Coordinates of C-alpha atoms in Angstrom, one line a residue:
X32 CA -29.8 7.5 -5.2
X33 CA -27.4 5.2 -7.0
X34 CA -28.2 2.0 -8.8
X35 CA -26.6 -1.3 -8.1
X36 CA -22.9 -0.7 -8.6
X37 CA -20.4 -1.2 -5.8
X38 CA -17.1 0.7 -5.9
X39 CA -14.4 -1.2 -3.9
X40 CA -11.7 1.4 -4.5
X41 CA -12.9 4.7 -3.2
X42 CA -10.7 7.0 -1.0
X43 CA -12.0 9.2 1.8
X44 CA -9.7 12.0 3.0
X45 CA -11.5 13.7 5.8
X46 CA -10.8 17.4 6.1
X47 CA -9.5 17.0 9.7
X48 CA -7.1 14.3 8.5
X49 CA -5.8 16.5 5.7
X50 CA -5.3 19.3 8.2
X51 CA -3.3 17.0 10.5
X52 CA -1.1 15.8 7.7
X53 CA -0.3 19.4 6.7
X54 CA 0.5 20.2 10.3
X55 CA 3.0 17.3 10.2
X56 CA 4.5 18.9 7.0
X57 CA 3.0 16.4 4.6
X58 CA 1.7 18.1 1.4
X59 CA 1.8 15.3 -1.2
X60 CA 0.8 11.7 -1.4
X61 CA 3.6 11.1 -3.8
X62 CA 5.5 13.3 -6.4
X63 CA 2.9 14.8 -8.6
X64 CA 0.0 13.9 -6.3
X65 CA -0.9 16.7 -3.8
X66 CA -3.1 15.9 -0.8
X67 CA -6.7 15.7 -2.1
X68 CA -9.4 18.2 -1.4
X69 CA -12.2 15.8 -0.6
X70 CA -15.6 15.9 1.1
X71 CA -18.3 13.2 1.5
X72 CA -20.5 15.4 -0.7
X73 CA -18.0 14.9 -3.5
X74 CA -18.3 11.2 -3.3
X75 CA -22.0 11.1 -3.1
X76 CA -22.3 13.3 -6.1
X77 CA -20.1 11.1 -8.2
X78 CA -21.7 8.0 -6.9
X79 CA -25.2 9.2 -7.7
X80 CA -24.2 10.4 -11.2
X81 CA -22.8 7.0 -12.1
X82 CA -25.3 4.6 -10.6
X83 CA -23.0 3.6 -7.7
X84 CA -25.1 2.6 -4.7
X85 CA -22.2 1.8 -2.4
X86 CA -18.5 2.5 -2.0
X87 CA -15.9 0.9 0.2
X88 CA -13.8 3.7 1.7
X89 CA -10.1 3.4 2.2
X90 CA -7.3 5.7 3.2
X91 CA -3.6 5.5 2.4
X92 CA -1.4 7.4 4.8
X93 CA 1.9 8.7 3.3
X94 CA 4.9 7.2 5.0
X95 CA 5.9 10.6 6.2
X96 CA 3.0 10.5 8.5
X97 CA 4.3 7.3 10.3
X98 CA 6.3 8.9 13.1
X99 CA 6.3 8.0 16.8
X100 CA 2.6 9.0 17.0
X101 CA 1.5 6.9 14.1
X102 CA -0.7 4.6 16.1
X103 CA -2.9 7.4 17.4
X104 CA -3.2 9.0 14.0
X105 CA -4.3 5.6 12.5
X106 CA -6.8 5.1 15.3
X107 CA -8.3 8.6 14.7
X108 CA -8.4 7.9 10.9
X109 CA -10.3 4.6 11.4
X110 CA -12.7 6.4 13.8
X111 CA -13.5 8.9 11.1
X112 CA -14.1 6.2 8.5
X113 CA -16.4 4.3 10.9
X114 CA -18.3 7.5 11.5
X115 CA -19.0 7.9 7.8
X116 CA -20.1 4.2 7.6
X117 CA -22.5 4.8 10.5
X118 CA -23.9 8.0 9.1
X119 CA -24.6 6.6 5.6
X120 CA -25.7 3.0 6.1
X121 CA -25.7 1.2 2.8
X122 CA -23.9 3.9 0.9
X123 CA -20.4 3.3 2.5
X124 CA -18.4 0.4 3.8
X125 CA -15.0 1.0 5.3
X126 CA -11.5 -0.5 5.5
X127 CA -9.1 0.2 8.4
X128 CA -5.6 1.5 8.2
X129 CA -3.0 -0.5 10.2
X130 CA 0.1 1.2 11.7
X131 CA 2.7 -1.2 10.1
X132 CA 5.5 -1.8 10.5
X133 CA 4.6 -1.7 14.2
X134 CA 3.3 -5.3 14.6
X135 CA 2.0 -4.9 18.1
X136 CA 0.1 -1.7 17.3
X137 CA -1.2 -3.3 14.1
X138 CA -2.6 -6.3 16.0
X139 CA -4.3 -3.9 18.5
X140 CA -5.8 -1.9 15.6
X141 CA -7.2 -5.1 14.0
X142 CA -9.0 -5.9 17.2
X143 CA -10.4 -2.3 17.5
X144 CA -11.3 -2.1 13.8
X145 CA -13.3 -5.3 13.7
X146 CA -14.6 -5.8 17.2
X147 CA -15.3 -2.2 18.2
X148 CA -15.7 -0.2 14.9
X149 CA -17.2 -3.0 12.8
X150 CA -15.2 -2.1 9.7
X151 CA -15.3 -4.3 6.7
X152 CA -11.6 -5.2 6.2
X153 CA -8.2 -3.5 6.1
X154 CA -6.1 -1.6 3.5
X155 CA -2.4 -2.2 3.4
X156 CA 0.3 -0.4 1.6
X157 CA 2.3 -2.7 -0.7
X158 CA 5.6 -1.4 0.7
X159 CA 6.6 0.3 3.9
X160 CA 8.7 3.3 4.7
X161 CA 11.7 1.1 5.5
X162 CA 11.5 -0.6 2.1
X163 CA 10.1 -3.9 3.3
X164 CA 7.2 -5.6 1.5
X165 CA 4.2 -7.3 2.9
X166 CA 5.6 -10.8 2.7
X167 CA 8.4 -10.0 5.2
X168 CA 8.4 -12.7 7.9
X169 CA 8.2 -10.0 10.5
X170 CA 4.6 -9.4 9.5
X171 CA 3.5 -13.1 9.7
X172 CA 1.7 -12.6 13.0
X173 CA -0.4 -9.8 11.4
X174 CA -1.4 -11.9 8.4
X175 CA -2.1 -14.9 10.6
X176 CA -4.6 -12.9 12.7
X177 CA -6.2 -11.5 9.5
X178 CA -6.4 -15.1 8.2
X179 CA -8.0 -16.2 11.5
X180 CA -10.7 -13.6 11.0
X181 CA -11.2 -14.4 7.3
X182 CA -10.6 -10.7 6.6
X183 CA -10.8 -8.7 3.4
X184 CA -7.3 -7.2 2.7
X185 CA -7.0 -4.5 0.0
X186 CA -3.4 -4.2 -1.2
X187 CA -2.7 -0.7 -2.6
X188 CA 0.6 0.7 -3.9
X189 CA 2.4 2.9 -1.4
X190 CA 1.6 6.6 -1.9
X191 CA 5.0 7.6 -0.6
X192 CA 7.0 5.1 -2.7
X193 CA 10.5 6.4 -3.1
X194 CA 11.8 6.0 -6.6
X195 CA 14.0 9.1 -6.9
X196 CA 16.7 7.0 -8.7
X197 CA 14.4 5.0 -10.9
X198 CA 15.2 5.7 -14.6
X199 CA 18.1 8.0 -13.7
X200 CA 18.2 11.6 -12.5
X201 CA 15.1 13.6 -13.3
X202 CA 13.0 10.6 -14.3
X203 CA 10.5 11.1 -11.5
X204 CA 9.9 14.7 -12.6
X205 CA 9.1 13.6 -16.1
X206 CA 7.2 10.4 -15.2
X207 CA 5.7 10.7 -11.7
X208 CA 5.6 7.4 -9.7
X209 CA 1.8 6.9 -10.1
X210 CA 2.2 6.3 -13.8
X211 CA 4.6 3.4 -13.7
X212 CA 6.1 2.7 -10.3
X213 CA 2.9 2.3 -8.4
X214 CA 1.8 -0.7 -10.4
X215 CA 5.3 -2.2 -10.0
X216 CA 5.0 -1.6 -6.2
X217 CA 1.8 -3.8 -6.2
X218 CA 3.5 -6.4 -8.3
X219 CA 6.5 -6.6 -6.0
X220 CA 4.2 -7.0 -3.0
X221 CA 2.3 -9.9 -4.7
X222 CA 5.5 -11.6 -5.6
X223 CA 6.8 -11.2 -2.0
X224 CA 3.5 -12.6 -0.6
X225 CA 3.6 -15.4 -3.1
X226 CA 7.2 -16.6 -2.8
X227 CA 7.5 -15.8 0.9
X228 CA 4.7 -18.2 1.6
X229 CA 2.0 -15.8 3.0
X230 CA -0.5 -16.5 0.2
X231 CA -0.3 -20.3 0.6
X232 CA -0.4 -20.1 4.4
X233 CA -3.3 -17.6 4.6
X234 CA -6.1 -19.0 2.4
X235 CA -8.9 -17.5 4.5
X236 CA -7.8 -13.9 3.7
X237 CA -9.7 -12.4 0.8
X238 CA -7.1 -10.3 -1.0
X239 CA -8.1 -7.5 -3.3
X240 CA -5.4 -6.1 -5.5
X241 CA -5.6 -2.5 -6.6
X242 CA -5.4 -1.6 -10.3
X243 CA -5.9 -5.2 -11.5
X244 CA -2.8 -6.3 -9.6
X245 CA -0.4 -3.9 -11.3
X246 CA 1.5 -5.9 -13.8
X247 CA 0.6 -9.3 -12.2
X248 CA -1.8 -10.4 -15.0
X249 CA 0.8 -9.7 -17.7
X250 CA 3.7 -11.3 -15.7
X251 CA 1.7 -14.3 -14.5
X252 CA 3.4 -16.9 -16.6
X253 CA 6.8 -15.4 -16.0
X254 CA 6.1 -15.8 -12.2
X255 CA 5.1 -19.4 -12.9
X256 CA 8.5 -20.0 -14.6
X257 CA 10.5 -18.6 -11.6
X258 CA 11.5 -22.1 -10.4
X259 CA 13.0 -23.0 -13.8
X260 CA 15.7 -20.3 -13.8
X261 CA 16.0 -17.8 -11.0
X262 CA 14.2 -19.2 -7.9
X263 CA 14.7 -23.0 -7.7
X264 CA 13.0 -23.0 -4.3
X265 CA 9.7 -21.9 -5.8
X266 CA 9.0 -25.3 -7.3
X267 CA 6.5 -26.1 -4.6
X268 CA 4.5 -22.9 -5.0
X269 CA 1.2 -23.2 -7.0
X270 CA 1.7 -19.8 -8.6
X271 CA -1.2 -20.1 -11.0
X272 CA -3.5 -21.4 -8.3
X273 CA -2.6 -18.6 -5.8
X274 CA -3.0 -15.9 -8.4
X275 CA -6.3 -17.3 -9.6
X276 CA -8.0 -17.0 -6.1
X277 CA -7.0 -13.4 -5.6
X278 CA -9.5 -10.6 -6.3
X279 CA -8.6 -7.8 -8.8
X280 CA -10.3 -4.4 -9.0
X281 CA -10.3 -2.4 -12.2
X282 CA -9.5 1.2 -11.4
X283 CA -7.3 2.5 -14.2
X284 CA -7.3 -1.0 -15.5
X285 CA -10.6 -1.6 -17.3
X286 CA -9.5 -1.4 -20.9
X287 CA -10.3 -4.4 -23.1
X288 CA -6.7 -5.4 -23.3
X289 CA -6.2 -5.4 -19.5
X290 CA -9.5 -7.3 -18.9
X291 CA -8.5 -9.9 -21.5
X292 CA -5.2 -10.4 -19.8
X293 CA -6.9 -10.5 -16.4
X294 CA -9.4 -13.2 -17.5
X295 CA -6.4 -15.4 -18.4
X296 CA -5.3 -15.3 -14.7
X297 CA -8.6 -15.4 -12.7
X298 CA -12.3 -16.2 -13.0
X299 CA -14.9 -13.5 -13.7
X300 CA -16.2 -13.7 -10.1
X301 CA -12.9 -12.3 -8.9
X302 CA -13.1 -9.1 -10.9
X303 CA -14.4 -6.0 -9.1
X304 CA -15.3 -2.5 -10.0
X305 CA -13.2 0.4 -8.6
X306 CA -12.9 4.1 -9.4
X307 CA -9.9 5.4 -7.3
X308 CA -11.9 8.5 -6.7
X309 CA -10.9 11.3 -5.9
X310 CA -7.5 10.7 -7.5
X311 CA -9.3 9.7 -10.7
X312 CA -11.6 12.6 -11.5
X313 CA -15.3 12.6 -12.4
X314 CA -14.7 12.0 -16.2
X315 CA -12.7 8.8 -15.6
X316 CA -15.6 7.1 -13.7
X317 CA -18.0 6.9 -16.7
X318 CA -15.1 5.9 -19.0
X319 CA -14.3 3.0 -16.7
X320 CA -17.9 2.0 -16.6
X321 CA -18.2 2.0 -20.4
X322 CA -15.4 -0.5 -20.6
X323 CA -16.9 -2.7 -17.9
X324 CA -20.4 -2.5 -19.2
X325 CA -19.1 -3.9 -22.5
X326 CA -18.1 -7.0 -20.6
X327 CA -21.7 -8.0 -20.1
X328 CA -21.0 -11.4 -18.5
X329 CA -19.4 -9.9 -15.4
X330 CA -21.6 -9.6 -12.3
X331 CA -19.5 -7.0 -10.6
X332 CA -22.0 -6.1 -8.0
X333 CA -22.5 -9.7 -7.0
X334 CA -18.8 -10.2 -6.9
X335 CA -18.5 -7.3 -4.4
X336 CA -21.4 -8.4 -2.3
X337 CA -19.6 -11.8 -1.9
X338 CA -16.9 -9.9 -0.1
X339 CA -19.0 -7.2 1.6
X340 CA -22.4 -8.9 2.3
X341 CA -23.4 -6.2 4.8
X342 CA -24.1 -3.9 1.8
X343 CA -26.7 -6.3 0.4
X344 CA -29.4 -4.9 2.7
X345 CA -30.5 -1.4 3.2
X346 CA -28.5 0.4 0.5
X347 CA -29.5 4.0 1.1
X348 CA -31.2 2.8 4.3
X349 CA -32.0 5.0 7.2
X350 CA -29.3 7.4 6.3
X351 CA -30.7 8.4 2.9
X352 CA -33.1 11.0 4.2
X353 CA -30.3 13.0 5.9
X354 CA -27.6 12.6 3.3
X355 CA -27.7 16.2 2.1
X356 CA -27.4 17.7 5.6
X357 CA -24.7 15.3 6.7
X358 CA -22.8 15.8 3.5
X359 CA -22.9 19.6 4.0
X360 CA -21.7 19.2 7.6
X361 CA -18.8 17.0 6.5

């Protein structure tokens, strides 16, 4: 059984979901990133080996999966996540996928995810298949409902981000999107939410940004200066204040340099532990922890429990005795 760590960035790709994606012709999350081979047993093994008592499960669906039947696929995906949370009380929490850009279907899925499935929040792709970002006015109703619920919203770069032209012909083959473009995808989404007014309007949403917010910590002052040269209308935006209240998880972003930059932007209580498993393999998890353990003043578990208080009780709980059998089944 794991210790006290809580991983807020942990992906679960149920074998039936992978089979359905392949049936739809989807083989990769992004260039260079094939669909993962994942089982719950893999997660439990890595968690127990690294003193992780709980993980918040999230799923990013490639944009190619969002066809006319997207809402039903999203519903089934969220049902699978909720089943894991029920089967392993205390070990897993779960975030719901939403079928954006379909606003009506997304609102219906919010109701089902919170009121029926009892999930712990939602995960949103930073950008959508049509190129829009989360701050688009068309999505205001979705964010207003999440704000009404005081929801946790995990913003993750889009696994199907299209950047075929970035850097010129052949660039993607040499430098796959996850290396550079994913962090910029998150950064663009934050800037869109910031200057589009969503962050200032929706103060009851608890946003978590993947990978320490992409390049947001490094660019924070540049964003503050927007009103002085390129965006005069941004003068009324409290850029520093809005960035300070966001939460930042540290998957692939736990180096001393990144943490030092992040501490200039937000308080220690807004920094969270994440692994990005299974896309980050077993060896990366202890390396991440070594960096974070060196920052002894961070209460990473306490920070996570402030967002996911349900995990404070019963870690391991009633499901612990049947974990091996259930893991083998799944």
